[in-house]
mmCIF file with all atom_site columns, C-alpha atoms in Angstrom:
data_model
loop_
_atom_site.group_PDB
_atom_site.id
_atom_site.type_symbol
_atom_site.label_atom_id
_atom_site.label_alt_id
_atom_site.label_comp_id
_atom_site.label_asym_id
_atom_site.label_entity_id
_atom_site.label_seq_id
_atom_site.pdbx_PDB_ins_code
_atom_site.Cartn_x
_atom_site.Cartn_y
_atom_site.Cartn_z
_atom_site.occupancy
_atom_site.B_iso_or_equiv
_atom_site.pdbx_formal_charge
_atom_site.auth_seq_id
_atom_site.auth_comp_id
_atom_site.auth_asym_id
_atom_site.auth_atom_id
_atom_site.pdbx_PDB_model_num
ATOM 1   C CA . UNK Z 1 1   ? -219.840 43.468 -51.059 1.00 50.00 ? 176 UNK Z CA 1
ATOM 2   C CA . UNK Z 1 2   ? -219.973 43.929 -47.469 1.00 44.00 ? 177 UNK Z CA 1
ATOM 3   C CA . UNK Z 1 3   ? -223.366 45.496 -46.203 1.00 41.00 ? 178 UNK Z CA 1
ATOM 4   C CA . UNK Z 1 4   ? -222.350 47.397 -43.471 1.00 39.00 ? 179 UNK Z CA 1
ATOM 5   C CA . UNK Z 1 5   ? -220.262 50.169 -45.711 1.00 49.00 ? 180 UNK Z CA 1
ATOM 6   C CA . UNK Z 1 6   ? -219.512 49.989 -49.171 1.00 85.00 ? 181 UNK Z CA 1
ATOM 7   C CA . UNK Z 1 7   ? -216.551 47.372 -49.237 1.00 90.00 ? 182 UNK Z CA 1
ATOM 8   C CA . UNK Z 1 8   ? -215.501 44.860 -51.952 1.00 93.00 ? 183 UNK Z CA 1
ATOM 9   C CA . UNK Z 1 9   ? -213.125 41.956 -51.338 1.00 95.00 ? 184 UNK Z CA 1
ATOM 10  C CA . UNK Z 1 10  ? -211.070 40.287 -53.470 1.00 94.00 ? 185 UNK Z CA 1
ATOM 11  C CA . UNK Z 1 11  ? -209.158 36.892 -53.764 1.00 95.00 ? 186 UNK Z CA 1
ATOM 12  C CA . UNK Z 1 12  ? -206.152 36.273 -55.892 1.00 94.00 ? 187 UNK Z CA 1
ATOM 13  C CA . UNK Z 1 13  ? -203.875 33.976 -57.262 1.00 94.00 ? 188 UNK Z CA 1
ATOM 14  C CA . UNK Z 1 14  ? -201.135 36.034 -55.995 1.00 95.00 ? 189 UNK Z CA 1
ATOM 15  C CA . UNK Z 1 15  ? -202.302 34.560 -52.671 1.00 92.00 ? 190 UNK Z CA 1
ATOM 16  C CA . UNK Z 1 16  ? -204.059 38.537 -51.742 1.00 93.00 ? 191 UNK Z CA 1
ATOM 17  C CA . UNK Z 1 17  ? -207.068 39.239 -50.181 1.00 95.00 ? 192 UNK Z CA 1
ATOM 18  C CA . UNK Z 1 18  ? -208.163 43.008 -51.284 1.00 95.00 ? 193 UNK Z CA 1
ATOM 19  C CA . UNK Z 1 19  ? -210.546 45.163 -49.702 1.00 94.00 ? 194 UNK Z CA 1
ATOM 20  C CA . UNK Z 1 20  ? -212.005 47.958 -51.172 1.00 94.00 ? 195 UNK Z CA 1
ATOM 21  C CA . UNK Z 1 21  ? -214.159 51.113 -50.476 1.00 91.00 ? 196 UNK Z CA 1
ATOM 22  C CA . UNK Z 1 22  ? -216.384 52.283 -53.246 1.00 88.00 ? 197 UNK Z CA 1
ATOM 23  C CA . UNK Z 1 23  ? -217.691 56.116 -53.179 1.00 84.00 ? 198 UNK Z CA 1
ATOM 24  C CA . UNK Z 1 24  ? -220.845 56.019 -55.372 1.00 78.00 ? 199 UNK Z CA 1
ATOM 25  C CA . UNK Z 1 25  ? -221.156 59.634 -56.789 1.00 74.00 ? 200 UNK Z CA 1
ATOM 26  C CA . UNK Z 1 26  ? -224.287 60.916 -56.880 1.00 73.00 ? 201 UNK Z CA 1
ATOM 27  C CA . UNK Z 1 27  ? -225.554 62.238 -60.239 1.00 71.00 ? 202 UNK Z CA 1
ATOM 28  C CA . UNK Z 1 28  ? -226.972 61.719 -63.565 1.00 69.00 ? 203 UNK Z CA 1
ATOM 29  C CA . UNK Z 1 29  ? -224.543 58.595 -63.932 1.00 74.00 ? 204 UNK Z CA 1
ATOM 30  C CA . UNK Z 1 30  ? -224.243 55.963 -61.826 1.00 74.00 ? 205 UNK Z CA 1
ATOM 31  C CA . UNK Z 1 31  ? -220.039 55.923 -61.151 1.00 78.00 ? 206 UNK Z CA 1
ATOM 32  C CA . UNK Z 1 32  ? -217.818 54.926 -57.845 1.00 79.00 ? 207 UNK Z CA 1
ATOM 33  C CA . UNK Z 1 33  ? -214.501 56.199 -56.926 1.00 85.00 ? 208 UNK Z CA 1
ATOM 34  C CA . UNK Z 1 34  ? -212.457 52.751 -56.049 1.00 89.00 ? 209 UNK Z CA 1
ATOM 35  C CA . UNK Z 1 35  ? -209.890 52.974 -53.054 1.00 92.00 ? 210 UNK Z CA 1
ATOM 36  C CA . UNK Z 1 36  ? -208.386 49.893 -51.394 1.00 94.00 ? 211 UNK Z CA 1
ATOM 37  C CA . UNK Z 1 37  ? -207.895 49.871 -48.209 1.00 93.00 ? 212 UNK Z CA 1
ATOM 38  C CA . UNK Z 1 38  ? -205.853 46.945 -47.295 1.00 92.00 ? 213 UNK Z CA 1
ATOM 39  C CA . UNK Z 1 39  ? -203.785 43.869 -49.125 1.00 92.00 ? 214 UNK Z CA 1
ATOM 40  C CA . UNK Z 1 40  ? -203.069 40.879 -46.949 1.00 92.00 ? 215 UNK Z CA 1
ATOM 41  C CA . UNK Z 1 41  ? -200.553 38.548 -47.638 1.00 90.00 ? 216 UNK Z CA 1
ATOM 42  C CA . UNK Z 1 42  ? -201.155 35.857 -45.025 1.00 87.00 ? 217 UNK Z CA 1
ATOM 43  C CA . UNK Z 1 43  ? -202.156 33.237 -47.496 1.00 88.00 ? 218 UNK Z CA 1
ATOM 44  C CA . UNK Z 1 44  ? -199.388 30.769 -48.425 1.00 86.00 ? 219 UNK Z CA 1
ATOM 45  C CA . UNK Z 1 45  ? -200.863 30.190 -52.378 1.00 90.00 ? 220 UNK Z CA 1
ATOM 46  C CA . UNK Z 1 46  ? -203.726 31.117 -54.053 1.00 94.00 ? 221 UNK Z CA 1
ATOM 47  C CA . UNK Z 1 47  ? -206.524 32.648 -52.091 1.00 92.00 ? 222 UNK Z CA 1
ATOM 48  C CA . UNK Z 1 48  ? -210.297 30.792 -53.873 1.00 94.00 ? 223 UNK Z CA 1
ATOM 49  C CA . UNK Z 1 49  ? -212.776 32.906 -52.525 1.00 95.00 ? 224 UNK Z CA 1
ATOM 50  C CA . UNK Z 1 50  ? -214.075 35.040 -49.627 1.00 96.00 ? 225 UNK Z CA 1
ATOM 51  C CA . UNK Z 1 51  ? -216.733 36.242 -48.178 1.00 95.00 ? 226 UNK Z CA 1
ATOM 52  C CA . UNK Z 1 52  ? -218.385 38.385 -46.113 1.00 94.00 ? 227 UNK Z CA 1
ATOM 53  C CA . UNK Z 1 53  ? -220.681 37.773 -42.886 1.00 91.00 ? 228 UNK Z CA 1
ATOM 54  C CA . UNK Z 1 54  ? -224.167 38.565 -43.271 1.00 88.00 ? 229 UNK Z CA 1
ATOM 55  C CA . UNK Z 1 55  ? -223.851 41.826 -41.605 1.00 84.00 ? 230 UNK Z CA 1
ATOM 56  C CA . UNK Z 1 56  ? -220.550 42.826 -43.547 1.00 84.00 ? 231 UNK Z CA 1
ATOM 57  C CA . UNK Z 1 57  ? -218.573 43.368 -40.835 1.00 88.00 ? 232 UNK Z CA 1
ATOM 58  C CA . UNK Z 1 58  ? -216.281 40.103 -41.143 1.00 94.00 ? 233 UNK Z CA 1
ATOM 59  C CA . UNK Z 1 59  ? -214.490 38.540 -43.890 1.00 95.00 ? 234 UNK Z CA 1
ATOM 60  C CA . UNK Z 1 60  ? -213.581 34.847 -44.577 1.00 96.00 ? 235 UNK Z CA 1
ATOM 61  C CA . UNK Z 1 61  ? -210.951 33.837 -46.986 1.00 95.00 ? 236 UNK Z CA 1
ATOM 62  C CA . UNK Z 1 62  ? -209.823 30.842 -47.938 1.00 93.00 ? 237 UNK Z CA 1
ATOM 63  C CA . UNK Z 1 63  ? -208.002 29.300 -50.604 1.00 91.00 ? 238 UNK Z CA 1
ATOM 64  C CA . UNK Z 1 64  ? -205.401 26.398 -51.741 1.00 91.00 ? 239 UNK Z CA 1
ATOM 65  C CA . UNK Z 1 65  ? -203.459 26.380 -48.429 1.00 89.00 ? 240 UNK Z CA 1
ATOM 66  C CA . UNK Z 1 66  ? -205.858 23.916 -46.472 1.00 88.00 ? 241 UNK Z CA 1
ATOM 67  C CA . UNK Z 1 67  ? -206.765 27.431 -44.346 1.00 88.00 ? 242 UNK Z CA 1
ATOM 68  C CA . UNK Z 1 68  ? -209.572 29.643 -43.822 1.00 92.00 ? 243 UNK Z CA 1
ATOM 69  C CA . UNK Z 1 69  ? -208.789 33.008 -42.481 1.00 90.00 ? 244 UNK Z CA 1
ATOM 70  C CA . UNK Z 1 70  ? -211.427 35.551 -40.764 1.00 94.00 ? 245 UNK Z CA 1
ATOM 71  C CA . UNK Z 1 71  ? -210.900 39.149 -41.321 1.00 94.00 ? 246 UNK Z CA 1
ATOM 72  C CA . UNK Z 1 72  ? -211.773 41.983 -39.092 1.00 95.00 ? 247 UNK Z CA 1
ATOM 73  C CA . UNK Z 1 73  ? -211.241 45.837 -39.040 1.00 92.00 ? 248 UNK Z CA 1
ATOM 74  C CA . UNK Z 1 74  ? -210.817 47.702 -35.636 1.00 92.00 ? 249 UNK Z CA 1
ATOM 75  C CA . UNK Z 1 75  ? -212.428 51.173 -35.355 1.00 89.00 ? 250 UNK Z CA 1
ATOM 76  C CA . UNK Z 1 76  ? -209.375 52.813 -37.609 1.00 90.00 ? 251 UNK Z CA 1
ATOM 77  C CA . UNK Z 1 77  ? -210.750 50.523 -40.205 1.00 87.00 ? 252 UNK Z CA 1
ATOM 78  C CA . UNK Z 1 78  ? -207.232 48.556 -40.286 1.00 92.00 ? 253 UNK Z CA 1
ATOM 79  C CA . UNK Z 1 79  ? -207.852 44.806 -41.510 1.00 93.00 ? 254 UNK Z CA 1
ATOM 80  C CA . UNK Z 1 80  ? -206.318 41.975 -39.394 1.00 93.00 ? 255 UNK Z CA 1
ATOM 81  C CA . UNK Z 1 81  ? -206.793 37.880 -39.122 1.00 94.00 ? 256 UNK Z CA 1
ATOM 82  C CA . UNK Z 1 82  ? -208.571 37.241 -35.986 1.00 94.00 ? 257 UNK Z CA 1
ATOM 83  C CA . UNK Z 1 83  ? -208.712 33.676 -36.546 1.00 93.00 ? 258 UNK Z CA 1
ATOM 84  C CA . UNK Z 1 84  ? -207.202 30.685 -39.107 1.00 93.00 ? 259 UNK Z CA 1
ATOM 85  C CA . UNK Z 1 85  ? -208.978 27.271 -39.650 1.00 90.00 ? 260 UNK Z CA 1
ATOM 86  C CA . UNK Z 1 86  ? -205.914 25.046 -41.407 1.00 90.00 ? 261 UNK Z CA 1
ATOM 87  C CA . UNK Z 1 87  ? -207.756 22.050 -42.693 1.00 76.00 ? 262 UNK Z CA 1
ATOM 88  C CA . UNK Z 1 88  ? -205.847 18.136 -42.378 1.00 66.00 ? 263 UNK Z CA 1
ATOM 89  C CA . UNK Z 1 89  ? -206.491 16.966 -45.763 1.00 59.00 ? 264 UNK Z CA 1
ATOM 90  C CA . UNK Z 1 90  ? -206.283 19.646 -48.410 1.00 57.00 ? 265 UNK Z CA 1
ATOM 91  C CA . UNK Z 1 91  ? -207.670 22.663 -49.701 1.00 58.00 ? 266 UNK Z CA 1
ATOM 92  C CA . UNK Z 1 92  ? -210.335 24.081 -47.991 1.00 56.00 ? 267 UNK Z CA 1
ATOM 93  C CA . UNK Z 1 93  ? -213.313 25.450 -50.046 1.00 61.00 ? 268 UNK Z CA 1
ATOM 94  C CA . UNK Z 1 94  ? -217.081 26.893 -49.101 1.00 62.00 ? 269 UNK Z CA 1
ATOM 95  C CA . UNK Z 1 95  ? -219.798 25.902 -51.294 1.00 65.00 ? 270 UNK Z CA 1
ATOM 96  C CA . UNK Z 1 96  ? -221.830 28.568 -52.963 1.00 68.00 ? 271 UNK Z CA 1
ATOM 97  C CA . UNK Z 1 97  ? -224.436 30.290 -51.012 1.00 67.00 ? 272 UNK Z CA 1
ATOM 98  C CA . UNK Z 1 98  ? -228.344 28.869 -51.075 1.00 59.00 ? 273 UNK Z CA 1
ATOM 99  C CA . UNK Z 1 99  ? -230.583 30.558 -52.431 1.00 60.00 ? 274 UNK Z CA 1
ATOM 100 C CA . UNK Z 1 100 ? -233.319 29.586 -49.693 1.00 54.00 ? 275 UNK Z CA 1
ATOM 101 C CA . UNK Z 1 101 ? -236.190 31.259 -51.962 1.00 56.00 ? 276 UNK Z CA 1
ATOM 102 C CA . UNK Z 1 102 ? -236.477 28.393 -53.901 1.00 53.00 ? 277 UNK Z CA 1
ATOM 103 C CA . UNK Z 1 103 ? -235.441 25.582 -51.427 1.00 46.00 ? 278 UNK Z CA 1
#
């Protein structure tokens, strides 16, 4: 989820990257109201994983296309790729994040 708002992205096979804005509602049970906010095709197969910037205000994506795409909103909080990594030999794929607690 991205930190600065309540945002959820999502990759796909359908070669998508979702965002989403989640409304918690605040009573005796803990429920969200789910709205996306934008689908991106610019993915040219399936879209692995993505992830947000430590601040949440950036998105990478990248997937079985050899590319990694960064995602940005503008202050009408519509998505666009800023920038796109393509990668010479293949798929392009992060590792999982450290957990630098017990490194």
């Amino acid at each position: 989820m991205g930190r600065s708002s309540h945002l959820l992205a999502t990759a796909s096979k359908d070669r998508t990257v979702r965002i989403w804005r989640l409304t918690i509602q605040e009573d005796d049970h803990l429920q969200a109201d789910v709205e996306e906010v934008a689908r991106k095709h610019h993915h040219d197969s399936e879209v692995w994983r993505v992830e947000w910037n430590v601040t949440g205000t950036m998105l990478a994506s990248s997937g079985d296309d050899g590319t990694v795409r960064m995602w940005k909103s503008d202050f009408e909080g519509n998505w666009a790729c800023v920038n796109t990594i393509c990668g010479d030999l293949g798929p392009v794929v992060a590792p999982p994040p450290m957990d630098l607690r017990t490194s």
